[in-house]
Coordinates of C-alpha atoms and ligand atoms in Angstrom, one line a residue:
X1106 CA -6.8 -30.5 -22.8
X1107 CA -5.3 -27.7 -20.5
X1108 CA -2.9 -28.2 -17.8
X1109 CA -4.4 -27.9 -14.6
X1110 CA -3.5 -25.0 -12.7
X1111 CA -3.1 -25.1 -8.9
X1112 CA -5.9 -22.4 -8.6
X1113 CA -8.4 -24.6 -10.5
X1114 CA -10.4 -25.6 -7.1
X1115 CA -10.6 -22.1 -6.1
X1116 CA -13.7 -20.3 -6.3
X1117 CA -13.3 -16.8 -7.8
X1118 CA -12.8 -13.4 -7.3
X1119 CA -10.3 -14.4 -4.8
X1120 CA -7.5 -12.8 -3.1
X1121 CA -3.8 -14.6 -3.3
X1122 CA -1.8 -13.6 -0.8
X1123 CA 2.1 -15.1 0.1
X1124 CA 3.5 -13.6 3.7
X1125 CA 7.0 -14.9 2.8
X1126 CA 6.9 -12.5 0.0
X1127 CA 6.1 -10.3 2.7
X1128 CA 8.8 -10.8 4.5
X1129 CA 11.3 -11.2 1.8
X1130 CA 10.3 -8.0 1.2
X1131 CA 10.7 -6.7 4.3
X1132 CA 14.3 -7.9 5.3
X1133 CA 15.2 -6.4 1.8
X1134 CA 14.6 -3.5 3.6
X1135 CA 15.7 -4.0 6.4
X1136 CA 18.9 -4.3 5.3
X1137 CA 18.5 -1.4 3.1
X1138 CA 17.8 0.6 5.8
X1139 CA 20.3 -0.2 8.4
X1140 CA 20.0 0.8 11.8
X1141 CA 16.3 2.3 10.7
X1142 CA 13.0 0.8 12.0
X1143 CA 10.8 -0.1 9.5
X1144 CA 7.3 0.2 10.6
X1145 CA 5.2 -1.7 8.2
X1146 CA 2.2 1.0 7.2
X1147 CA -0.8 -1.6 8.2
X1148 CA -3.4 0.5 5.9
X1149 CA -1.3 -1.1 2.9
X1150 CA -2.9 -4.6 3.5
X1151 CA -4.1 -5.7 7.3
X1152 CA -4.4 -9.2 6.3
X1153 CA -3.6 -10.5 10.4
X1154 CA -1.3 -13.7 8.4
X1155 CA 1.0 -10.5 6.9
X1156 CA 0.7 -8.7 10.5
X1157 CA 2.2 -11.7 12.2
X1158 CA 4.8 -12.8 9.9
X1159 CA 6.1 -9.4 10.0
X1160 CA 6.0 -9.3 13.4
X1161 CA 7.6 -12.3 14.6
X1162 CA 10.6 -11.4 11.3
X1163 CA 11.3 -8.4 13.7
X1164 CA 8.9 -5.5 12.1
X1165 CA 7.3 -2.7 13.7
X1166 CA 3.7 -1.2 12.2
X1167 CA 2.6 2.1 11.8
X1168 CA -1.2 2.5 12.2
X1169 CA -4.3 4.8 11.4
X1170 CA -7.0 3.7 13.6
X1171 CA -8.3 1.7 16.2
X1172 CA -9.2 -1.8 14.6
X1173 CA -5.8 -1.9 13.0
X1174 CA -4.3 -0.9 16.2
X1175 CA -6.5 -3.5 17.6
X1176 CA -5.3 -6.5 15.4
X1177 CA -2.1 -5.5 16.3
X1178 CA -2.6 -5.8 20.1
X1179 CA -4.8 -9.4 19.2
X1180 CA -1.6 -10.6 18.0
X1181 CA 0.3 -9.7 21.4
X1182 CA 2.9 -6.9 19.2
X1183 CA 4.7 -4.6 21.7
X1184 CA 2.5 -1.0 21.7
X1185 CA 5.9 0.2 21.8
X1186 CA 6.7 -0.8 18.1
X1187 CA 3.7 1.1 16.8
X1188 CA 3.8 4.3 15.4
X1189 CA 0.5 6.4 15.1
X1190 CA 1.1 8.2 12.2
X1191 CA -2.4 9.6 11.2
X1192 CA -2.1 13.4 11.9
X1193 CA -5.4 14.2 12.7
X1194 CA -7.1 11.1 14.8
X1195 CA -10.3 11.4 16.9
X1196 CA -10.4 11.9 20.7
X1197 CA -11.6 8.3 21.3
X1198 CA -8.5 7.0 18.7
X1199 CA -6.0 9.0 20.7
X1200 CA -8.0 7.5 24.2
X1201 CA -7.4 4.0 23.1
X1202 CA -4.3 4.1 21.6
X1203 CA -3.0 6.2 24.9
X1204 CA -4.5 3.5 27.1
X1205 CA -3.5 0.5 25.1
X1206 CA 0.1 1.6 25.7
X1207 CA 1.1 3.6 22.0
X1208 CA 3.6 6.4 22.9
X1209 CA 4.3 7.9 19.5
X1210 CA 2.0 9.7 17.9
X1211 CA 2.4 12.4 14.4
X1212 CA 0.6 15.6 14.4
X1213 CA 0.3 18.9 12.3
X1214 CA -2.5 21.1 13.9
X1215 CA -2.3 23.2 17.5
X1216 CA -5.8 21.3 17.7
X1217 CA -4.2 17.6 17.5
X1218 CA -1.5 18.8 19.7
X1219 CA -4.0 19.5 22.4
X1220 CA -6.3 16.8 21.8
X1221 CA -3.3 14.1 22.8
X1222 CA -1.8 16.2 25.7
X1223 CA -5.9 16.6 26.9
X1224 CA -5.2 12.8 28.3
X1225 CA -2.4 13.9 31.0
X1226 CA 0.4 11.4 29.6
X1227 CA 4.0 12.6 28.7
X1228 CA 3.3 10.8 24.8
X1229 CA 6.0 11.6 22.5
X1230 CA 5.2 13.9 19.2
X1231 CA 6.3 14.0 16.1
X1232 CA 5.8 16.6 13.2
X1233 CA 4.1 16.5 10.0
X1234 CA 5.9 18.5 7.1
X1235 CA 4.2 19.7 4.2
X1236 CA 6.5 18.3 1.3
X1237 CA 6.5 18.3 -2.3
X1238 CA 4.6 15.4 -4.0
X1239 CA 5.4 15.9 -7.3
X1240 CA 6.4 12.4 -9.0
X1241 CA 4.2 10.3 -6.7
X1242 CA 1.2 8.1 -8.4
X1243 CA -0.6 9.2 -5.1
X1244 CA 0.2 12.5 -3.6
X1245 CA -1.1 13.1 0.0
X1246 CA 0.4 16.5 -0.1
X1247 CA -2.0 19.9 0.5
X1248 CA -4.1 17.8 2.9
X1249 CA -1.6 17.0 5.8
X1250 CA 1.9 18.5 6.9
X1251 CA 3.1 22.3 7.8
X1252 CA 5.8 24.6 7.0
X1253 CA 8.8 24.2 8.9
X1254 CA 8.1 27.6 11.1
X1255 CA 4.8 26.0 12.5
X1256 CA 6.3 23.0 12.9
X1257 CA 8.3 24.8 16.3
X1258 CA 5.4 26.3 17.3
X1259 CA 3.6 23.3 17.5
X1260 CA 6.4 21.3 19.2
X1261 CA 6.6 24.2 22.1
X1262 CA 2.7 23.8 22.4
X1263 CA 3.0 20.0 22.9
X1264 CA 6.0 20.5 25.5
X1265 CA 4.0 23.3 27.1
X1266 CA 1.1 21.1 27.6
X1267 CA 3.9 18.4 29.0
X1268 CA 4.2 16.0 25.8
X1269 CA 7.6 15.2 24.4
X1270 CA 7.9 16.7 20.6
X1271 CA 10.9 14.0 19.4
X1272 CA 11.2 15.2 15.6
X1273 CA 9.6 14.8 12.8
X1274 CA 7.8 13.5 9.5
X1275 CA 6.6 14.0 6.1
X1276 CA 5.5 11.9 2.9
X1277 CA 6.9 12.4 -0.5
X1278 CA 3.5 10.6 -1.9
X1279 CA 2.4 7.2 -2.8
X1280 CA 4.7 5.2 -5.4
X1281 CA 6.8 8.1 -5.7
X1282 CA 8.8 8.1 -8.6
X1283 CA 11.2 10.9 -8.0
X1284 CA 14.6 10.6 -6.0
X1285 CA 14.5 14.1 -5.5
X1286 CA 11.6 14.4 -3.9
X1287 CA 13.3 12.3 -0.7
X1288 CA 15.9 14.7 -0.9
X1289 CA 13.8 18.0 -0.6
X1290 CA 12.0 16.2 2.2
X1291 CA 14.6 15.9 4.0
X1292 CA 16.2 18.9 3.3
X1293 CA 13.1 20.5 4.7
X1294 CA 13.4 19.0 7.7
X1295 CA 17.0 20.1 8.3
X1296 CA 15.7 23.8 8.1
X1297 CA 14.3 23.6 11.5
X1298 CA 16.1 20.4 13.0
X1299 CA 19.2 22.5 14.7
X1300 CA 16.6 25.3 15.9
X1301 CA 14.0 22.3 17.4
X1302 CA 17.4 20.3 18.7
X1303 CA 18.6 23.4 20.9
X1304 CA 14.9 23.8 22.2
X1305 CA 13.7 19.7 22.4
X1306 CA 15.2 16.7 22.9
X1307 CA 15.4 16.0 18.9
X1308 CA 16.5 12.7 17.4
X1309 CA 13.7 11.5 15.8
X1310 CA 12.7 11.5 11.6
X1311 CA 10.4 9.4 10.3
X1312 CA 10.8 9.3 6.8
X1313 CA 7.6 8.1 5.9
X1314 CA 6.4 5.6 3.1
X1315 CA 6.4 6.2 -0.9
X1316 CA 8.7 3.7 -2.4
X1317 CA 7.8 2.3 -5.4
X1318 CA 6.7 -1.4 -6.5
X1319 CA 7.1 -2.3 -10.6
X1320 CA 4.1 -2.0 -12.7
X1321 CA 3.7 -2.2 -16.4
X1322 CA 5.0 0.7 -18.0
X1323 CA 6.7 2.1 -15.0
X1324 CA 10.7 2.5 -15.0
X1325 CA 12.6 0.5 -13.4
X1326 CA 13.4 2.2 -9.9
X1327 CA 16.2 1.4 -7.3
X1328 CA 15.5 1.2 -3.9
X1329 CA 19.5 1.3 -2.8
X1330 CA 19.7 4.3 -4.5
X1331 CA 17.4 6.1 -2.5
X1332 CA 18.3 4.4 0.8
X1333 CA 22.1 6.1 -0.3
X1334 CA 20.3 9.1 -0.8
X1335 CA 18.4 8.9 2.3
X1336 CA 21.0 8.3 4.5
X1337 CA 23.6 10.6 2.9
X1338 CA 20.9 13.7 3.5
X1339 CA 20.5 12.3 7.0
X1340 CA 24.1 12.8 7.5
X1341 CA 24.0 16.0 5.8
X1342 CA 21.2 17.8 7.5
X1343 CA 20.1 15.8 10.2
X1344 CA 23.0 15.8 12.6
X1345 CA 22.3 13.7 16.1
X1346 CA 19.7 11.4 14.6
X1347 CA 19.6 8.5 16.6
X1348 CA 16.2 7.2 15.5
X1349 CA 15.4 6.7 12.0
X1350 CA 11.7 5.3 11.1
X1351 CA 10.4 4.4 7.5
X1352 CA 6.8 3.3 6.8
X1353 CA 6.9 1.3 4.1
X1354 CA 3.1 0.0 3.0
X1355 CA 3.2 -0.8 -1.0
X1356 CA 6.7 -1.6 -0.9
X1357 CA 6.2 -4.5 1.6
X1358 CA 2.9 -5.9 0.8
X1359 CA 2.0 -5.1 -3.3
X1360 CA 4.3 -7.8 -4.5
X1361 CA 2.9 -10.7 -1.8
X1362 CA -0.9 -10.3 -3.6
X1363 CA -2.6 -11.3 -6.6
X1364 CA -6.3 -11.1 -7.8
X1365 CA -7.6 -14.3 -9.6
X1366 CA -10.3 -13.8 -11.5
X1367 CA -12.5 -15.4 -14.1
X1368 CA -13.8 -13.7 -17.4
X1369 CA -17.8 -13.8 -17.4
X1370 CA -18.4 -12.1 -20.1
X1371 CA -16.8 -10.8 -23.3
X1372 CA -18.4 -8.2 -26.5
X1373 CA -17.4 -6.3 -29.1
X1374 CA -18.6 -2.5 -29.1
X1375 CA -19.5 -0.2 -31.8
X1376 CA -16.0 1.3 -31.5
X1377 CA -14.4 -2.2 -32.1
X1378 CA -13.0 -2.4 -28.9
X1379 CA -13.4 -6.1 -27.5
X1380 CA -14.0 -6.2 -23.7
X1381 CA -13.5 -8.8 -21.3
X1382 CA -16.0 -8.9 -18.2
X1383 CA -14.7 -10.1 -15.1
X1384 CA -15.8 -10.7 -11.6
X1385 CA -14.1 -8.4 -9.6
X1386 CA -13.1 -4.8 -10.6
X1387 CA -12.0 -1.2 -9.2
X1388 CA -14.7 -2.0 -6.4
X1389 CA -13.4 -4.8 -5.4
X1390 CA -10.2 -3.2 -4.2
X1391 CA -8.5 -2.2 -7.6
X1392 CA -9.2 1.8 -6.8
X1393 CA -5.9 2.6 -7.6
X1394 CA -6.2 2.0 -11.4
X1395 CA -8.0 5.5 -11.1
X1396 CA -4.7 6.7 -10.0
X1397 CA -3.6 5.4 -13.1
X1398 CA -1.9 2.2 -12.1
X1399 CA -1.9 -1.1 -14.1
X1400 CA -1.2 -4.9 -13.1
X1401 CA 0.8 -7.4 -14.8
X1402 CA -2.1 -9.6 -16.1
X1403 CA -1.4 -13.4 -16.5
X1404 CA -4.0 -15.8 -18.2
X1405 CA -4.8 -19.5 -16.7
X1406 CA -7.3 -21.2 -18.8
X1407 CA -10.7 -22.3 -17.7
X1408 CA -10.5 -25.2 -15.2
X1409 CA -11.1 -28.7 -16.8
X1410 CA -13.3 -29.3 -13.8
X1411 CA -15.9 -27.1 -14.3
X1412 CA -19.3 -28.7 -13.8
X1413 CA -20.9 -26.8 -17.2
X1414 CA -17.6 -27.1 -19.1
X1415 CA -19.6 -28.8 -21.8
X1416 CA -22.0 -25.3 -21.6
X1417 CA -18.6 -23.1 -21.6
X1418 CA -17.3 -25.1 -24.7
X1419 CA -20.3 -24.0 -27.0
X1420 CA -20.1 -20.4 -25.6
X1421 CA -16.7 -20.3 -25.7
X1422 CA -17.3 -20.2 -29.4
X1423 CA -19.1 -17.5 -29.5
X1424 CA -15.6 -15.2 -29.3
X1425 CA -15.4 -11.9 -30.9
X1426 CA -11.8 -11.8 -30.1
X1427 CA -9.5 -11.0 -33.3
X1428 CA -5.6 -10.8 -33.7
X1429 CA -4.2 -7.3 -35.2
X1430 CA -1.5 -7.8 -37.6
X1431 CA 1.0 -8.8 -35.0
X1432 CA -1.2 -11.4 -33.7
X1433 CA -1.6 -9.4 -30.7
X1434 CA -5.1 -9.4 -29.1
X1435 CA -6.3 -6.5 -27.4
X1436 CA -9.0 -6.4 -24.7
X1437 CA -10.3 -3.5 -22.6
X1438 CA -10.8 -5.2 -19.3
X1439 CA -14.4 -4.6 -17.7
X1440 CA -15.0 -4.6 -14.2
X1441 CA -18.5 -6.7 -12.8
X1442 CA -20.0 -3.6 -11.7
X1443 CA -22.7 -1.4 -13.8
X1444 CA -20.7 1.7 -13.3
X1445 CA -18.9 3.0 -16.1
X1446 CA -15.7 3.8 -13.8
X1447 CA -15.2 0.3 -13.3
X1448 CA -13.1 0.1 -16.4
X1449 CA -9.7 -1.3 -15.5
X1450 CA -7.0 -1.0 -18.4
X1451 CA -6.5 -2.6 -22.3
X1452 CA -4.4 -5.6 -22.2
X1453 CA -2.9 -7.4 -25.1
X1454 CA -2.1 -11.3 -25.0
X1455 CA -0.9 -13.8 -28.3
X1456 CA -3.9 -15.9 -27.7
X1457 CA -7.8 -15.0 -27.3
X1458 CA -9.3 -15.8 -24.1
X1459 CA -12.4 -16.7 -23.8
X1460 CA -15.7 -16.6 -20.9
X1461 CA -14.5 -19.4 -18.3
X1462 CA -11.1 -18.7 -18.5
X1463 CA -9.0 -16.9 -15.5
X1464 CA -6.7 -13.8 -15.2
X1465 CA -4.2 -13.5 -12.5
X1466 CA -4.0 -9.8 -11.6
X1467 CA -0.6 -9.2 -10.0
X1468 CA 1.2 -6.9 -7.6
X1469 CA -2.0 -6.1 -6.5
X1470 CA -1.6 -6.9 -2.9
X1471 CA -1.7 -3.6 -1.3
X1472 CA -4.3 -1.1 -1.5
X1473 CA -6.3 -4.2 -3.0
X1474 CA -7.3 -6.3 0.0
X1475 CA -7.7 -3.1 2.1
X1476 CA -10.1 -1.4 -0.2
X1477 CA -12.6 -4.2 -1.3
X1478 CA -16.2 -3.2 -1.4
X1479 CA -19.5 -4.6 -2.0
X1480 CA -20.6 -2.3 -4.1
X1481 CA -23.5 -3.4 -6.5
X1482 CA -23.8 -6.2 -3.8
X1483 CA -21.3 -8.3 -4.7
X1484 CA -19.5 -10.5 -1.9
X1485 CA -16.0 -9.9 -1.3
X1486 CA -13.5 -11.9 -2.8
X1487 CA -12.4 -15.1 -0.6
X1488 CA -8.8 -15.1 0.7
X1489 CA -6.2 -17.9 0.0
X1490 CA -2.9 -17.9 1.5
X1491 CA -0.3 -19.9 -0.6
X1492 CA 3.1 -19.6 -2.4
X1493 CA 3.0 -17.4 -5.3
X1494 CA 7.1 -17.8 -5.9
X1495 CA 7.3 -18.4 -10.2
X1496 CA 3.9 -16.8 -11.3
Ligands
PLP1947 C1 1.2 8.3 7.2 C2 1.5 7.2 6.1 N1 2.5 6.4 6.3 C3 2.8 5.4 5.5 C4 2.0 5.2 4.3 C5 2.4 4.1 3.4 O1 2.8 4.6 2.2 P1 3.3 3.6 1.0 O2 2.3 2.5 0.9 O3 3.4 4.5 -0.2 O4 4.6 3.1 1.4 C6 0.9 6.0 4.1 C7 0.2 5.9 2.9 O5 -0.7 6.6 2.5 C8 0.7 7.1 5.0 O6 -0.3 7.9 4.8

C-alpha cells in the first residue's frame, strides 16, 4: 500500500503555489540588494495571493499592462511603487496608468516619448538600452532598447515635451547565465550617464530582471556575486545614483510553484523510446521548455483513493517500462495535447511509473501560471495554495 501523499485529494493538472516562498525569496533579495527597490516583475506569476504577500513584505511591482496594473490597484498598492516598464504601451495603457496615479514609465522610441507626454502630466522617464543578451535562456534583446546616443535624444524630446527623463534601463535577458553580461550593461549605461546628468536631473538605473533560478543541468549560480558586481559597477560608472530599481520576476516566483500532474497514458514507440502522457503540458503554461528549460520532476504514486483503483491496478500492468543496465528508467515525457511540440523532456527515475500515478513538476512557478492555455480545449489547471517547504 502507498503512503498517502498530501496532494491525494487534489484533482489534477493543478497549480501549487507557496507565497512564503515568495517572500523568502524576496527578502533574500532584498537584502542582496541593499538600499535598491525591488520591483517584483508581475508578468512572472500574477497570482493576486503572491501580489499581496509581496506587497504587505514591503515589495514594489513592475507591470506590463492594464489588468496587471489593475490587480495591483484591487489590492490598494501605492501607484507610486509601480514601475511601467513595457517600452512600447498603447495610448489607452499609458491613459490608465497616467490617471490611476503611475509616475514611472520606460521608453525607447521618439513615438513612446510622445505618446506619454500627449497626456499633459510631468511623468517621469526612463531609458531602454539595447544590451547584450548573450548567456540568457531568454534574450529580449534586438526587439527593445537603443544605443546610448539615442538614448539623450530621446530624454531631451521627453523634457521638451515637459516629462522628467530620470535615467535609465536595460535587460541582460531571461535566466541569464553570464556575470558579464550585468557588467557590460551597466557599463553601457555609464557611457552616457555623466553627459544625461549635466543635461537632466539623473539618478535613476533600473537594472532590470534576468537572475537565474536552478534547473536540472544548469550550474550552480550566485546571486551575491552579481549583487557585488552590480553594485561595484554602480559605483564605478554610475556616480550620483540615488535610486537603484531591480525587477526581479523568475527569481521571486519560479521556486514558490509546482505543477502536479497525473500520467494518463504511457507506450513504447518504434524507436524504443517509452513515453509518459500527462495531463498538462507546454500549453498549459510549460512554454519555456522550448527555450530549453527542464524541471526537477518528482514522482507521488497513484492515490489509494481513487474510485477505479481496482481498473488502474489491471492497467497498471500493462507497463512497457524497462530498466537500462543501471536500473535507470527513462521516459520521454508527453504533453496532453495532439501537437507534436508538446514534448517536454526525457526523465530517468529507479522505479517505473505507471498510468495513475503523479509527477510533481517543480520550479515551475513563473512563466507557468502566467502562460496557461486552453489549447486543444482543455481547462486550465486548478490553483492550490499550500506549503511546499521539503518537496
Ligand atoms: C521589462 C522586464 N522587466 C522584468 C522582467 C522579469 O525578468 P525575469 O523574470 O528574468 O527576472 C521582464 C521579463 O521579461 C521584463 O521584460
Amino acid at each position: 500500500m502507498n503512503q498517502p501523499s498530501k496532494f491525494d485529494h487534489f484533482d489534477t493538472p493543478c497549480w501549487l503555489l507557496d507565497p512564503d516562498i515568495v517572500v523568502e525569496n524576496y527578502r533574500y533579495f532584498s537584502t542582496l540588494f541593499e538600499n535598491a527597490i525591488v520591483a517584483y516583475a508581475v508578468k512572472s506569476n500574477p497570482h493576486p495571493i503572491f501580489l499581496s504577500r509581496l506587497s504587505k513584505a514591503g515589495a514594489h511591482f513592475c507591470v506590463v499592462s492594464t489588468s496587471h496594473l489593475q490587480q495591483l490597484l484591487a489590492l490598494n498598492i501605492n501607484p507610486q511603487e509601480i514601475v511601467y516598464s513595457h517600452p512600447i504601451k498603447s495610448l489607452n495603457q499609458i491613459e490608465f496608468a497616467l490617471q490611476a496615479g503611475v509616475r514611472c514609465f520606460a521608453c525607447d522610441s521618439p513615438a513612446e516619448v510622445d505618446k506619454i507626454a500627449c497626456f499633459g502630466i510631468p511623468a517621469e522617464i526612463f531609458i531602454r538600452l539595447d544590451v547584450d543578451n548573450t548567456g540568457s535562456m531568454v534574450p529580449l534583446s534586438g526587439k527593445f532598447g537603443v544605443a546610448p546616443d539615442i538614448a539623450l535624444e530621446l530624454m531631451h524630446r521627453g523634457a521638451q515635451r515637459g516629462l522628467k527623463p530620470i535615467g535609465f534601463t536595460f535587460h541582460v535577458g531571461s535566466q541569464c547565465l553570464r556575470m558579464k553580461s550585468w557588467d557590460g550593461a551597466i557599463e553601457t549605461v555609464g557611457s552616457v550617464w555623466e553627459q544625461a546628468r549635466k543635461a537632466f536631473h539623473v539618478d535613476f538605473i533600473d537594472i532590470g530582471g534576468g537572475f537565474a533560478v536552478p534547473y536540472p543541468g544548469i550550474p550552480a549560480f550566485h546571486q551575491e556575486d552579481i549583487s557585488a558586481l552590480i553594485y561595484r559597477d554602480i559605483e564605478c560608472y554610475l556616480p550620483g545614483v540615488r535610486r537603484i530599481v531591480l525587477e526581479p520576476g523568475r527569481a521571486i516566483s519560479a521556486t514558490a510553484g509546482a505543477l502536479l500532474v497525473s500520467v494518463i497514458g504511457i507506450a513504447e514507440r518504434p524507436d524504443g523510446n517509452i513515453w509518459l502522457y500527462i495531463d498538462a503540458g507546454i500549453f498549459s503554461g510549460l512554454f519555456e521548455i522550448l527555450d530549453n528549460f527542464r524541471y526537477p520532476v518528482s514522482v507521488i504514486p497513484a492515490p489509494e483513493n481513487s474510485a477505479r483503483r481496482a481498473f488502474l491496478q489491471a492497467i497498471r500492468q500493462q507497463n512497457p517500462s524497462r530498466p537500462d543496465s543501471n536500473g535507470q528508467y527513462t521516459y520521454v515525457l508527453g504533453g496532453q495535447t495532439c501537437d507534436s511540440t508538446d514534448k517536454l523532456f526525457d526523465f530517468s527515475v529507479p522505479k517505473p511509473i505507471a498510468i495513475g500515478d503523479r509527477l510533481l513538476l517543480k520550479n515551475t512557478g513563473a512563466y507557468g501560471y502566467s502562460l496557461e492555455s486552453r489549447f486543444n480545449g482543455y481547462e486550465l489547471p486548478s490553483v492550490e495554495i499550500l506549503s511546499l517547504e521539503g518537496l
